[in-house]
């Protein structure tokens, strides 16, 4: 498979002002949080709360816009002797790599500077996983919908659903079914949301049950720390692979 | 060289191509004409594999194009609109195509020279004007001595001088026994360059004639009048 194109897609994004701004924002945010707080665990939690909000938003919106902006370039590449599949993966990994690099630079560098611990490593891994997941979802939305405005709208909706609305639904279910044992349902529901999975992955690492909330505590009881972490990692990987594979299928049959 | 058999395509409720049967041979310049939205670009895109036909087949040199991308080595394509990554330099764009295609082959850099692209190699693609963008895509299309050239309105945003360079290039490539398929709205251009005129309306071929046949006898009439008279006679019978 030809991944030579990947290099150029990465290069283009690497030079873009938006990626630069994103890196600086993350850098500034991390330095501020680290500077204010003294405890690394607390800093990690504060950073976690911000990245759970920002990383999905930036990845899905920027990913969608990038896909629509690249449409003519993709068309051009498709007229060259290359398989559709390799163009798709070049776009996917080119975009994921540049967003991930921004994240690693912005959040990772300051943490390494003050002396990174295992929680920090988990934080960085989770940020990269979240980036990949939301790039997958961005590609799913933009390859399925031809209209640019509708595609961006769909992406915003996906983000809103996973970041805000989903938690509301879970709370409602808790409230309505409060008289029943809910452990399995909660674990099942959480697996349906990559943002929650990431939160739990980090919190299991920090092991502050008080801060885990209802879902986190249930998760720990249900799985124990280690199994819980492995389970959420696997689920996160599925969240990357599944949307990406579906969008590849759509991309292969698409009319340009 | 290229054979289209019963090619059909619908987008939603709109039929863009209706059972198109066509054969294109080496050494021909074909002008595909027709009103806006008649299916010209879709026809070209089907040959390129950008649009996947609902029915029918496309053969390039006898090979079925559906599951195969190698045949695109034979084709140089110049799109109508080119908005490529704006932070890539022009020379990097050339590098991409060279990386994809065989590197050992000798490139045709005639257009790079005559379009004066050397001077803008270090510029970002996003900084180029529309005309320069078209010059770049034109030069890329001819770069690998392709046997087939598919040009979608190749002179639309070129200045008169570059326009002349492009026409001259098309003439010379035809003489090298290449197949050139182009779309155009400019009748004088089609008249000057093409050997065969294909006129499409609503996805149907209404004219498919050699230029000499079309002009037949009455040289004093312009091609424009010829086409309108053929179109009128179709309307009367239909």
Short mmCIF file of C-alpha atoms in Angstrom, two decimals:
data_model
loop_
_atom_site.label_atom_id
_atom_site.label_comp_id
_atom_site.label_asym_id
_atom_site.label_seq_id
_atom_site.Cartn_x
_atom_site.Cartn_y
_atom_site.Cartn_z
CA UNK A 1 0.00 0.00 0.00
CA UNK A 2 1.27 3.41 -0.90
CA UNK A 3 1.59 5.71 2.06
CA UNK A 4 3.85 8.22 0.33
CA UNK A 5 0.93 10.60 -0.01
CA UNK A 6 0.58 10.57 3.79
CA UNK A 7 3.80 12.53 4.12
CA UNK A 8 2.45 15.39 2.03
CA UNK A 9 -0.92 15.50 3.74
CA UNK A 10 0.88 15.67 7.07
CA UNK A 11 3.22 18.36 5.76
CA UNK A 12 0.31 20.50 4.55
CA UNK A 13 -1.45 20.30 7.91
CA UNK A 14 1.77 20.72 9.85
CA UNK A 15 2.19 24.13 8.21
CA UNK A 16 -1.39 25.20 8.78
CA UNK A 17 -2.09 28.05 11.15
CA UNK A 18 -4.92 26.19 12.82
CA UNK A 19 -2.72 23.29 13.94
CA UNK A 20 -0.20 25.82 15.25
CA UNK A 21 -2.89 27.64 17.22
CA UNK A 22 -4.22 24.35 18.62
CA UNK A 23 -0.73 23.38 19.82
CA UNK A 24 -0.22 26.73 21.50
CA UNK A 25 -3.60 26.60 23.16
CA UNK A 26 -2.88 23.17 24.64
CA UNK A 27 0.57 24.27 25.69
CA UNK A 28 -0.72 27.37 27.43
CA UNK A 29 -3.52 25.46 29.10
CA UNK A 30 -1.23 22.72 30.43
CA UNK A 31 1.42 25.13 31.69
CA UNK A 32 -1.22 27.22 33.46
CA UNK A 33 -2.80 24.21 35.16
CA UNK A 34 0.57 22.76 36.18
CA UNK A 35 1.71 26.14 37.45
CA UNK A 36 -1.39 26.75 39.55
CA UNK A 37 -1.74 23.28 41.07
CA UNK A 38 0.96 21.64 43.13
CA UNK A 39 -0.23 18.05 43.11
CA UNK A 40 0.41 16.23 39.83
CA UNK A 41 -2.68 14.02 40.25
CA UNK A 42 -4.87 17.07 40.62
CA UNK A 43 -3.22 18.68 37.64
CA UNK A 44 -3.87 15.56 35.59
CA UNK A 45 -7.55 15.63 36.57
CA UNK A 46 -7.88 19.31 35.68
CA UNK A 47 -6.17 18.77 32.34
CA UNK A 48 -8.32 15.69 31.78
CA UNK A 49 -11.51 17.67 32.18
CA UNK A 50 -10.36 20.22 29.66
CA UNK A 51 -9.09 17.76 27.06
CA UNK A 52 -12.23 15.62 27.32
CA UNK A 53 -14.03 18.70 26.06
CA UNK A 54 -11.52 20.21 23.64
CA UNK A 55 -9.85 17.23 21.92
CA UNK A 56 -13.07 15.63 20.62
CA UNK A 57 -14.43 19.00 19.49
CA UNK A 58 -11.31 20.06 17.63
CA UNK A 59 -10.68 16.61 16.12
CA UNK A 60 -14.18 16.11 14.76
CA UNK A 61 -14.76 19.66 13.48
CA UNK A 62 -11.30 20.18 12.03
CA UNK A 63 -11.38 16.65 10.58
CA UNK A 64 -14.69 17.26 8.87
CA UNK A 65 -13.65 20.62 7.46
CA UNK A 66 -10.35 19.16 6.31
CA UNK A 67 -12.13 16.36 4.47
CA UNK A 68 -14.42 18.74 2.60
CA UNK A 69 -11.53 21.10 1.81
CA UNK A 70 -9.52 18.19 0.44
CA UNK A 71 -12.27 17.01 -1.85
CA UNK A 72 -10.69 18.29 -5.05
CA UNK A 73 -7.28 17.06 -4.00
CA UNK A 74 -8.74 13.63 -3.22
CA UNK A 75 -10.39 13.68 -6.64
CA UNK A 76 -7.07 14.46 -8.22
CA UNK A 77 -5.31 11.67 -6.31
CA UNK A 78 -8.05 9.25 -7.36
CA UNK A 79 -7.22 9.87 -11.02
CA UNK A 80 -3.68 8.70 -10.36
CA UNK A 81 -2.77 5.00 -10.36
CA UNK A 82 -3.41 4.49 -6.63
CA UNK A 83 -6.02 2.41 -4.85
CA UNK A 84 -8.84 4.29 -3.15
CA UNK A 85 -7.94 2.50 0.06
CA UNK A 86 -4.44 3.98 0.23
CA UNK A 87 -5.73 7.50 -0.40
CA UNK A 88 -8.22 7.05 2.41
CA UNK A 89 -5.62 5.83 4.91
CA UNK A 90 -3.15 8.51 3.85
CA UNK A 91 -5.76 11.17 4.60
CA UNK A 92 -6.76 9.46 7.84
CA UNK A 93 -3.27 9.01 9.24
CA UNK A 94 -1.98 12.31 7.88
CA UNK A 95 -4.70 14.14 9.76
CA UNK A 96 -4.51 11.98 12.90
CA UNK A 97 -0.73 12.30 13.01
CA UNK A 98 -0.75 16.08 12.86
CA UNK A 99 -3.50 16.45 15.47
CA UNK A 100 -1.81 13.88 17.73
CA UNK A 101 1.53 15.61 17.38
CA UNK A 102 -0.11 18.88 18.42
CA UNK A 103 -1.57 17.16 21.43
CA UNK A 104 1.66 15.42 22.44
CA UNK A 105 3.58 18.68 22.09
CA UNK A 106 0.97 20.80 23.84
CA UNK A 107 0.16 18.52 26.76
CA UNK A 108 3.06 16.07 26.83
CA UNK A 109 6.01 18.46 26.73
CA UNK A 110 5.10 20.49 29.85
CA UNK A 111 4.31 17.27 31.74
CA UNK A 112 7.65 15.77 30.78
CA UNK A 113 9.30 19.00 31.83
CA UNK A 114 7.92 18.88 35.36
CA UNK A 115 8.58 15.15 35.61
CA UNK A 116 5.94 12.94 34.13
CA UNK A 117 4.35 10.11 36.11
CA UNK A 118 2.33 7.10 35.00
CA UNK A 119 -0.89 9.12 35.20
CA UNK A 120 0.55 11.63 32.79
CA UNK A 121 1.46 8.83 30.39
CA UNK A 122 -2.12 7.56 30.55
CA UNK A 123 -3.37 11.07 29.92
CA UNK A 124 -1.30 11.40 26.78
CA UNK A 125 -2.30 7.97 25.49
CA UNK A 126 -5.96 8.78 26.11
CA UNK A 127 -5.66 12.11 24.31
CA UNK A 128 -4.18 10.41 21.26
CA UNK A 129 -6.90 7.72 21.35
CA UNK A 130 -9.60 10.39 21.58
CA UNK A 131 -8.04 12.20 18.63
CA UNK A 132 -8.11 9.01 16.54
CA UNK A 133 -11.70 8.23 17.55
CA UNK A 134 -13.03 11.65 16.64
CA UNK A 135 -11.08 11.75 13.39
CA UNK A 136 -12.76 8.42 12.55
CA UNK A 137 -16.15 9.92 13.35
CA UNK A 138 -15.30 13.03 11.32
CA UNK A 139 -14.46 10.88 8.29
CA UNK A 140 -17.64 8.89 8.81
CA UNK A 141 -19.77 12.03 8.79
CA UNK A 142 -17.99 13.65 5.88
CA UNK A 143 -17.79 10.63 3.60
CA UNK A 144 -21.43 9.75 4.20
CA UNK A 145 -22.82 13.26 3.64
CA UNK A 146 -22.07 15.06 0.39
CA UNK A 147 -23.19 18.49 1.46
CA UNK A 148 -20.52 20.37 3.36
CA UNK A 149 -22.82 22.32 5.66
CA UNK A 150 -24.88 19.26 6.55
CA UNK A 151 -21.70 17.27 7.16
CA UNK A 152 -20.31 19.84 9.58
CA UNK A 153 -23.72 20.01 11.25
CA UNK A 154 -23.75 16.26 11.69
CA UNK A 155 -20.27 16.38 13.24
CA UNK A 156 -21.31 19.04 15.74
CA UNK A 157 -24.33 16.92 16.60
CA UNK A 158 -22.19 13.80 17.17
CA UNK A 159 -19.87 15.77 19.42
CA UNK A 160 -22.75 17.35 21.32
CA UNK A 161 -24.39 13.97 21.77
CA UNK A 162 -21.28 12.23 23.10
CA UNK A 163 -20.07 15.11 25.26
CA UNK A 164 -23.28 16.50 26.69
CA UNK A 165 -26.55 14.81 25.79
CA UNK A 166 -25.40 11.26 26.47
CA UNK A 167 -24.68 12.00 30.15
CA UNK A 168 -28.15 13.45 30.47
CA UNK A 169 -29.65 10.22 29.17
CA UNK A 170 -27.57 8.14 31.56
CA UNK A 171 -28.66 10.30 34.50
CA UNK A 172 -32.27 9.91 33.46
CA UNK A 173 -31.93 6.14 33.31
CA UNK A 174 -30.30 6.14 36.74
CA UNK A 175 -33.12 8.17 38.13
CA UNK A 176 -35.93 6.16 36.54
CA UNK A 177 -34.46 2.78 37.43
CA UNK A 178 -32.99 3.71 40.79
CA UNK A 179 -34.70 0.81 42.55
CA UNK A 180 -33.01 -1.84 40.43
CA UNK A 181 -29.42 -3.17 40.34
CA UNK A 182 -27.82 -1.16 37.54
CA UNK A 183 -24.20 -2.32 37.43
CA UNK A 184 -24.29 -4.15 34.13
CA UNK A 185 -26.42 -1.55 32.43
CA UNK A 186 -24.05 1.20 33.46
CA UNK A 187 -21.01 -0.66 32.18
CA UNK A 188 -22.84 -1.36 28.92
CA UNK A 189 -23.95 2.26 28.56
CA UNK A 190 -20.50 3.62 29.27
CA UNK A 191 -19.03 1.48 26.52
CA UNK A 192 -21.29 3.37 24.14
CA UNK A 193 -19.47 6.60 24.82
CA UNK A 194 -15.73 7.03 24.14
CA UNK A 195 -15.57 10.21 26.20
CA UNK A 196 -16.82 8.38 29.30
CA UNK A 197 -14.51 5.46 28.61
CA UNK A 198 -11.52 7.78 28.49
CA UNK A 199 -12.52 9.49 31.70
CA UNK A 200 -12.81 6.13 33.45
CA UNK A 201 -9.50 4.91 32.06
CA UNK A 202 -7.68 7.87 33.62
CA UNK A 203 -9.62 7.86 36.87
CA UNK A 204 -9.00 4.14 37.39
CA UNK A 205 -5.32 4.94 37.06
CA UNK A 206 -5.47 7.75 39.61
CA UNK A 207 -7.67 5.62 41.90
CA UNK A 208 -9.58 8.40 43.55
CA UNK A 209 -12.98 6.78 43.85
CA UNK A 210 -14.45 9.90 45.34
CA UNK A 211 -13.85 11.73 42.12
CA UNK A 212 -14.97 8.92 39.87
CA UNK A 213 -18.64 9.53 40.24
CA UNK A 214 -21.24 6.84 40.08
CA UNK A 215 -20.10 5.33 36.75
CA UNK A 216 -16.47 5.17 37.71
CA UNK A 217 -17.14 3.58 41.06
CA UNK A 218 -19.40 0.98 39.48
CA UNK A 219 -16.77 0.30 36.88
CA UNK A 220 -14.14 -0.30 39.50
CA UNK A 221 -16.42 -2.60 41.47
CA UNK A 222 -17.42 -4.50 38.40
CA UNK A 223 -14.02 -5.04 36.85
CA UNK A 224 -11.39 -4.11 39.39
CA UNK A 225 -8.73 -1.69 38.26
CA UNK A 226 -6.69 -3.78 35.86
CA UNK A 227 -9.50 -5.51 34.01
CA UNK A 228 -11.36 -2.22 33.89
CA UNK A 229 -8.43 -0.53 32.21
CA UNK A 230 -7.97 -3.32 29.68
CA UNK A 231 -11.68 -3.36 28.96
CA UNK A 232 -11.88 0.38 28.37
CA UNK A 233 -8.74 0.33 26.21
CA UNK A 234 -10.23 -2.39 24.01
CA UNK A 235 -13.51 -0.52 23.75
CA UNK A 236 -11.66 2.66 22.77
CA UNK A 237 -9.80 0.77 20.06
CA UNK A 238 -13.13 -0.51 18.72
CA UNK A 239 -14.34 3.10 18.70
CA UNK A 240 -11.39 3.96 16.46
CA UNK A 241 -11.58 0.99 14.12
CA UNK A 242 -15.32 0.60 13.60
CA UNK A 243 -16.18 4.12 12.33
CA UNK A 244 -12.98 4.18 10.27
CA UNK A 245 -13.83 0.87 8.56
CA UNK A 246 -17.40 1.96 7.86
CA UNK A 247 -16.22 5.23 6.35
CA UNK A 248 -13.64 3.36 4.25
CA UNK A 249 -16.48 1.24 2.85
CA UNK A 250 -18.48 4.37 2.03
CA UNK A 251 -15.40 6.07 0.56
CA UNK A 252 -14.68 3.12 -1.75
CA UNK A 253 -18.13 3.35 -3.32
CA UNK A 254 -18.41 7.10 -3.36
CA UNK A 255 -18.94 9.15 -6.51
CA UNK A 256 -16.64 12.14 -6.70
CA UNK B 1 -8.53 2.50 -26.84
CA UNK B 2 -11.45 3.40 -24.62
CA UNK B 3 -14.75 1.63 -24.94
CA UNK B 4 -17.92 2.55 -23.07
CA UNK B 5 -20.73 0.02 -23.14
CA UNK B 6 -24.28 0.86 -22.10
CA UNK B 7 -23.01 3.24 -19.46
CA UNK B 8 -25.74 4.46 -17.12
CA UNK B 9 -25.70 6.64 -14.02
CA UNK B 10 -28.37 8.27 -11.92
CA UNK B 11 -27.86 10.69 -9.06
CA UNK B 12 -30.97 10.54 -6.91
CA UNK B 13 -33.85 11.06 -9.32
CA UNK B 14 -31.76 12.61 -12.05
CA UNK B 15 -30.42 10.40 -14.83
CA UNK B 16 -27.05 11.81 -15.77
CA UNK B 17 -25.96 9.20 -18.28
CA UNK B 18 -28.38 7.14 -20.36
CA UNK B 19 -26.99 3.94 -21.84
CA UNK B 20 -23.98 5.53 -23.43
CA UNK B 21 -22.08 3.54 -26.04
CA UNK B 22 -18.87 5.14 -27.25
CA UNK B 23 -15.49 4.20 -28.63
CA UNK B 24 -12.45 6.47 -28.56
CA UNK B 25 -9.37 5.68 -30.62
CA UNK B 26 -5.73 6.70 -30.45
CA UNK B 27 -4.77 9.69 -32.54
CA UNK B 28 -8.12 11.39 -32.07
CA UNK B 29 -9.01 14.65 -30.40
CA UNK B 30 -12.55 14.49 -29.17
CA UNK B 31 -14.47 17.52 -27.99
CA UNK B 32 -17.30 16.67 -25.63
CA UNK B 33 -19.81 19.50 -25.71
CA UNK B 34 -23.21 20.22 -24.29
CA UNK B 35 -25.12 22.57 -22.01
CA UNK B 36 -24.27 22.93 -18.32
CA UNK B 37 -25.28 19.88 -16.31
CA UNK B 38 -25.68 17.69 -19.39
CA UNK B 39 -23.31 15.01 -18.10
CA UNK B 40 -20.01 15.94 -19.76
CA UNK B 41 -17.93 15.93 -16.61
CA UNK B 42 -19.72 12.84 -15.29
CA UNK B 43 -18.82 11.03 -18.51
CA UNK B 44 -15.14 11.91 -18.08
CA UNK B 45 -15.23 11.05 -14.40
CA UNK B 46 -16.65 7.63 -15.16
CA UNK B 47 -13.68 6.89 -17.40
CA UNK B 48 -11.35 8.06 -14.63
CA UNK B 49 -13.06 5.89 -12.02
CA UNK B 50 -14.17 8.90 -9.97
CA UNK B 51 -17.82 8.17 -10.62
CA UNK B 52 -18.91 4.57 -10.32
CA UNK B 53 -21.49 3.73 -13.01
CA UNK B 54 -24.75 2.03 -12.07
CA UNK B 55 -24.84 -0.01 -15.24
CA UNK B 56 -22.50 -0.71 -18.12
CA UNK B 57 -18.78 -1.10 -18.48
CA UNK B 58 -15.71 0.97 -19.16
CA UNK B 59 -12.79 -0.68 -20.95
CA UNK B 60 -9.41 0.97 -21.36
CA UNK B 61 -7.16 -0.97 -23.71
CA UNK B 62 -9.53 -3.90 -23.33
CA UNK B 63 -9.24 -3.95 -19.54
CA UNK B 64 -12.27 -3.68 -17.31
CA UNK B 65 -11.79 -0.59 -15.15
CA UNK B 66 -13.99 -1.44 -12.24
CA UNK B 67 -11.69 -3.31 -9.89
CA UNK B 68 -8.43 -2.09 -11.24
CA UNK B 69 -6.53 1.14 -10.83
CA UNK B 70 -3.38 0.39 -12.81
CA UNK B 71 -5.01 1.56 -16.03
CA UNK B 72 -4.86 5.12 -14.75
CA UNK B 73 -1.12 5.05 -15.45
CA UNK B 74 -2.13 5.58 -19.08
CA UNK B 75 -4.19 8.66 -18.32
CA UNK B 76 -3.25 12.26 -17.70
CA UNK B 77 -6.12 14.29 -16.26
CA UNK B 78 -6.59 18.01 -16.00
CA UNK B 79 -9.56 18.97 -13.83
CA UNK B 80 -11.80 21.98 -14.24
CA UNK B 81 -11.24 23.29 -10.72
CA UNK B 82 -8.06 22.78 -8.76
CA UNK B 83 -8.06 23.61 -5.09
CA UNK B 84 -5.22 21.56 -3.75
CA UNK B 85 -3.70 21.75 -0.24
CA UNK B 86 -2.85 25.39 0.17
CA UNK B 87 0.20 24.89 2.35
CA UNK B 88 1.96 22.64 -0.13
CA UNK B 89 4.51 24.14 -2.46
CA UNK B 90 4.07 23.75 -6.20
CA UNK B 91 7.22 21.62 -6.40
CA UNK B 92 5.81 19.34 -3.71
CA UNK B 93 2.69 18.82 -5.77
CA UNK B 94 4.89 17.69 -8.65
CA UNK B 95 6.78 15.44 -6.24
CA UNK B 96 3.54 13.75 -5.14
CA UNK B 97 2.73 12.69 -8.69
CA UNK B 98 6.32 11.64 -9.33
CA UNK B 99 6.21 9.55 -6.14
CA UNK B 100 3.01 7.85 -7.25
CA UNK B 101 4.09 7.19 -10.82
CA UNK B 102 7.30 5.48 -11.93
CA UNK B 103 10.23 7.68 -11.13
CA UNK B 104 12.52 6.32 -13.80
CA UNK B 105 10.49 7.46 -16.76
CA UNK B 106 11.54 10.60 -18.57
CA UNK B 107 9.12 13.42 -17.82
CA UNK B 108 7.61 15.77 -20.34
CA UNK B 109 8.55 19.13 -18.88
CA UNK B 110 7.68 21.19 -21.93
CA UNK B 111 4.70 22.86 -20.26
CA UNK B 112 6.66 23.56 -17.07
CA UNK B 113 9.05 25.56 -19.20
CA UNK B 114 6.57 27.28 -21.50
CA UNK B 115 4.14 28.09 -18.69
CA UNK B 116 7.09 29.52 -16.71
CA UNK B 117 6.33 27.33 -13.71
CA UNK B 118 9.98 27.22 -12.64
CA UNK B 119 9.52 30.65 -11.09
CA UNK B 120 6.65 29.60 -8.86
CA UNK B 121 7.93 26.20 -7.71
CA UNK B 122 8.69 27.52 -4.22
CA UNK B 123 5.31 29.22 -3.80
CA UNK B 124 2.48 27.71 -1.80
CA UNK B 125 -0.34 26.40 -3.95
CA UNK B 126 -2.83 28.49 -1.97
CA UNK B 127 -1.11 31.70 -3.11
CA UNK B 128 -1.55 31.01 -6.82
CA UNK B 129 -4.11 32.72 -9.00
CA UNK B 130 -6.74 30.66 -10.81
CA UNK B 131 -4.83 30.82 -14.07
CA UNK B 132 -1.60 29.63 -12.49
CA UNK B 133 -3.42 26.80 -10.74
CA UNK B 134 -4.70 25.66 -14.11
CA UNK B 135 -1.22 25.91 -15.60
CA UNK B 136 0.11 23.66 -12.84
CA UNK B 137 -2.59 21.01 -13.30
CA UNK B 138 -2.07 21.18 -17.06
CA UNK B 139 1.66 20.60 -16.71
CA UNK B 140 0.99 17.66 -14.35
CA UNK B 141 -1.45 16.08 -16.81
CA UNK B 142 1.15 16.00 -19.58
CA UNK B 143 4.09 15.13 -17.30
CA UNK B 144 4.23 11.37 -17.85
CA UNK B 145 3.70 11.17 -21.60
CA UNK B 146 0.28 9.58 -21.04
CA UNK B 147 -1.34 7.82 -24.00
CA UNK B 148 -4.70 9.23 -23.01
CA UNK B 149 -5.33 12.82 -22.00
CA UNK B 150 -8.56 13.84 -20.38
CA UNK B 151 -8.88 17.60 -20.19
CA UNK B 152 -11.88 19.22 -18.55
CA UNK B 153 -12.14 22.70 -20.04
CA UNK B 154 -8.39 23.01 -20.38
CA UNK B 155 -8.34 26.64 -21.47
CA UNK B 156 -11.15 28.05 -19.30
CA UNK B 157 -9.08 30.35 -17.10
CA UNK B 158 -5.89 30.70 -19.09
CA UNK B 159 -4.70 34.01 -20.50
CA UNK B 160 -4.47 34.29 -24.32
CA UNK B 161 -0.79 33.43 -24.43
CA UNK B 162 -1.09 30.33 -22.22
CA UNK B 163 -4.22 29.43 -24.13
CA UNK B 164 -2.15 29.36 -27.31
CA UNK B 165 0.53 27.24 -25.62
CA UNK B 166 -2.10 24.76 -24.47
CA UNK B 167 -3.71 24.47 -27.91
CA UNK B 168 -0.33 24.03 -29.51
CA UNK B 169 0.50 21.28 -27.01
CA UNK B 170 -2.77 19.48 -27.73
CA UNK B 171 -2.03 19.62 -31.48
CA UNK B 172 1.41 18.16 -31.04
CA UNK B 173 0.28 15.38 -28.70
CA UNK B 174 -2.40 14.36 -31.21
CA UNK B 175 0.29 14.04 -33.84
CA UNK B 176 2.08 11.60 -31.50
CA UNK B 177 -0.94 9.31 -31.87
CA UNK B 178 -2.39 10.06 -28.43
CA UNK B 179 -6.04 10.05 -27.55
CA UNK B 180 -7.26 13.38 -26.23
CA UNK B 181 -10.72 13.85 -24.78
CA UNK B 182 -11.64 17.37 -23.81
CA UNK B 183 -14.74 19.25 -22.81
CA UNK B 184 -15.27 22.76 -24.00
CA UNK B 185 -17.91 25.44 -24.32
CA UNK B 186 -15.95 27.38 -26.88
CA UNK B 187 -17.05 26.30 -30.33
CA UNK B 188 -14.16 27.90 -32.16
CA UNK B 189 -11.79 26.01 -29.91
CA UNK B 190 -13.50 22.70 -30.62
CA UNK B 191 -13.47 23.54 -34.31
CA UNK B 192 -9.77 24.24 -34.23
CA UNK B 193 -8.67 21.28 -32.13
CA UNK B 194 -11.12 18.43 -32.45
CA UNK B 195 -11.41 15.63 -34.95
CA UNK B 196 -14.72 14.49 -33.57
CA UNK B 197 -17.51 16.33 -31.80
CA UNK B 198 -19.72 14.64 -29.24
CA UNK B 199 -22.71 16.62 -28.09
CA UNK B 200 -24.55 15.52 -24.96
CA UNK B 201 -27.95 16.68 -23.75
CA UNK B 202 -29.41 15.29 -20.53
CA UNK B 203 -27.06 12.34 -20.55
CA UNK B 204 -27.82 11.31 -24.10
CA UNK B 205 -25.52 11.59 -27.07
CA UNK B 206 -27.25 13.64 -29.75
CA UNK B 207 -24.27 14.26 -32.00
CA UNK B 208 -21.30 11.98 -32.51
CA UNK B 209 -19.69 12.99 -35.75
CA UNK B 210 -16.35 13.72 -37.28
CA UNK B 211 -15.75 17.41 -37.72
CA UNK B 212 -15.34 16.87 -41.45
CA UNK B 213 -18.73 15.13 -41.59
CA UNK B 214 -20.38 17.93 -39.65
CA UNK B 215 -18.94 20.60 -41.88
CA UNK B 216 -19.61 18.49 -44.95
CA UNK B 217 -19.99 20.54 -48.09
CA UNK B 218 -20.94 23.87 -46.66
CA UNK B 219 -17.72 25.33 -45.36
CA UNK B 220 -19.18 28.80 -45.21
CA UNK B 221 -21.43 27.77 -42.33
CA UNK B 222 -19.81 27.92 -38.92
CA UNK B 223 -19.74 24.90 -36.69
CA UNK B 224 -22.05 26.76 -34.37
CA UNK B 225 -24.79 26.89 -37.00
CA UNK B 226 -24.20 23.26 -37.91
CA UNK B 227 -24.68 22.13 -34.34
CA UNK B 228 -27.80 24.23 -33.88
CA UNK B 229 -29.30 22.87 -37.09
CA UNK B 230 -28.64 19.27 -35.98
CA UNK B 231 -30.15 20.05 -32.59
CA UNK B 232 -33.21 21.61 -34.20
CA UNK B 233 -33.79 18.63 -36.45
CA UNK B 234 -33.64 16.41 -33.36
CA UNK B 235 -36.24 18.53 -31.62
CA UNK B 236 -38.51 18.31 -34.65
CA UNK B 237 -38.33 14.55 -34.90
CA UNK B 238 -38.47 14.02 -31.13
#
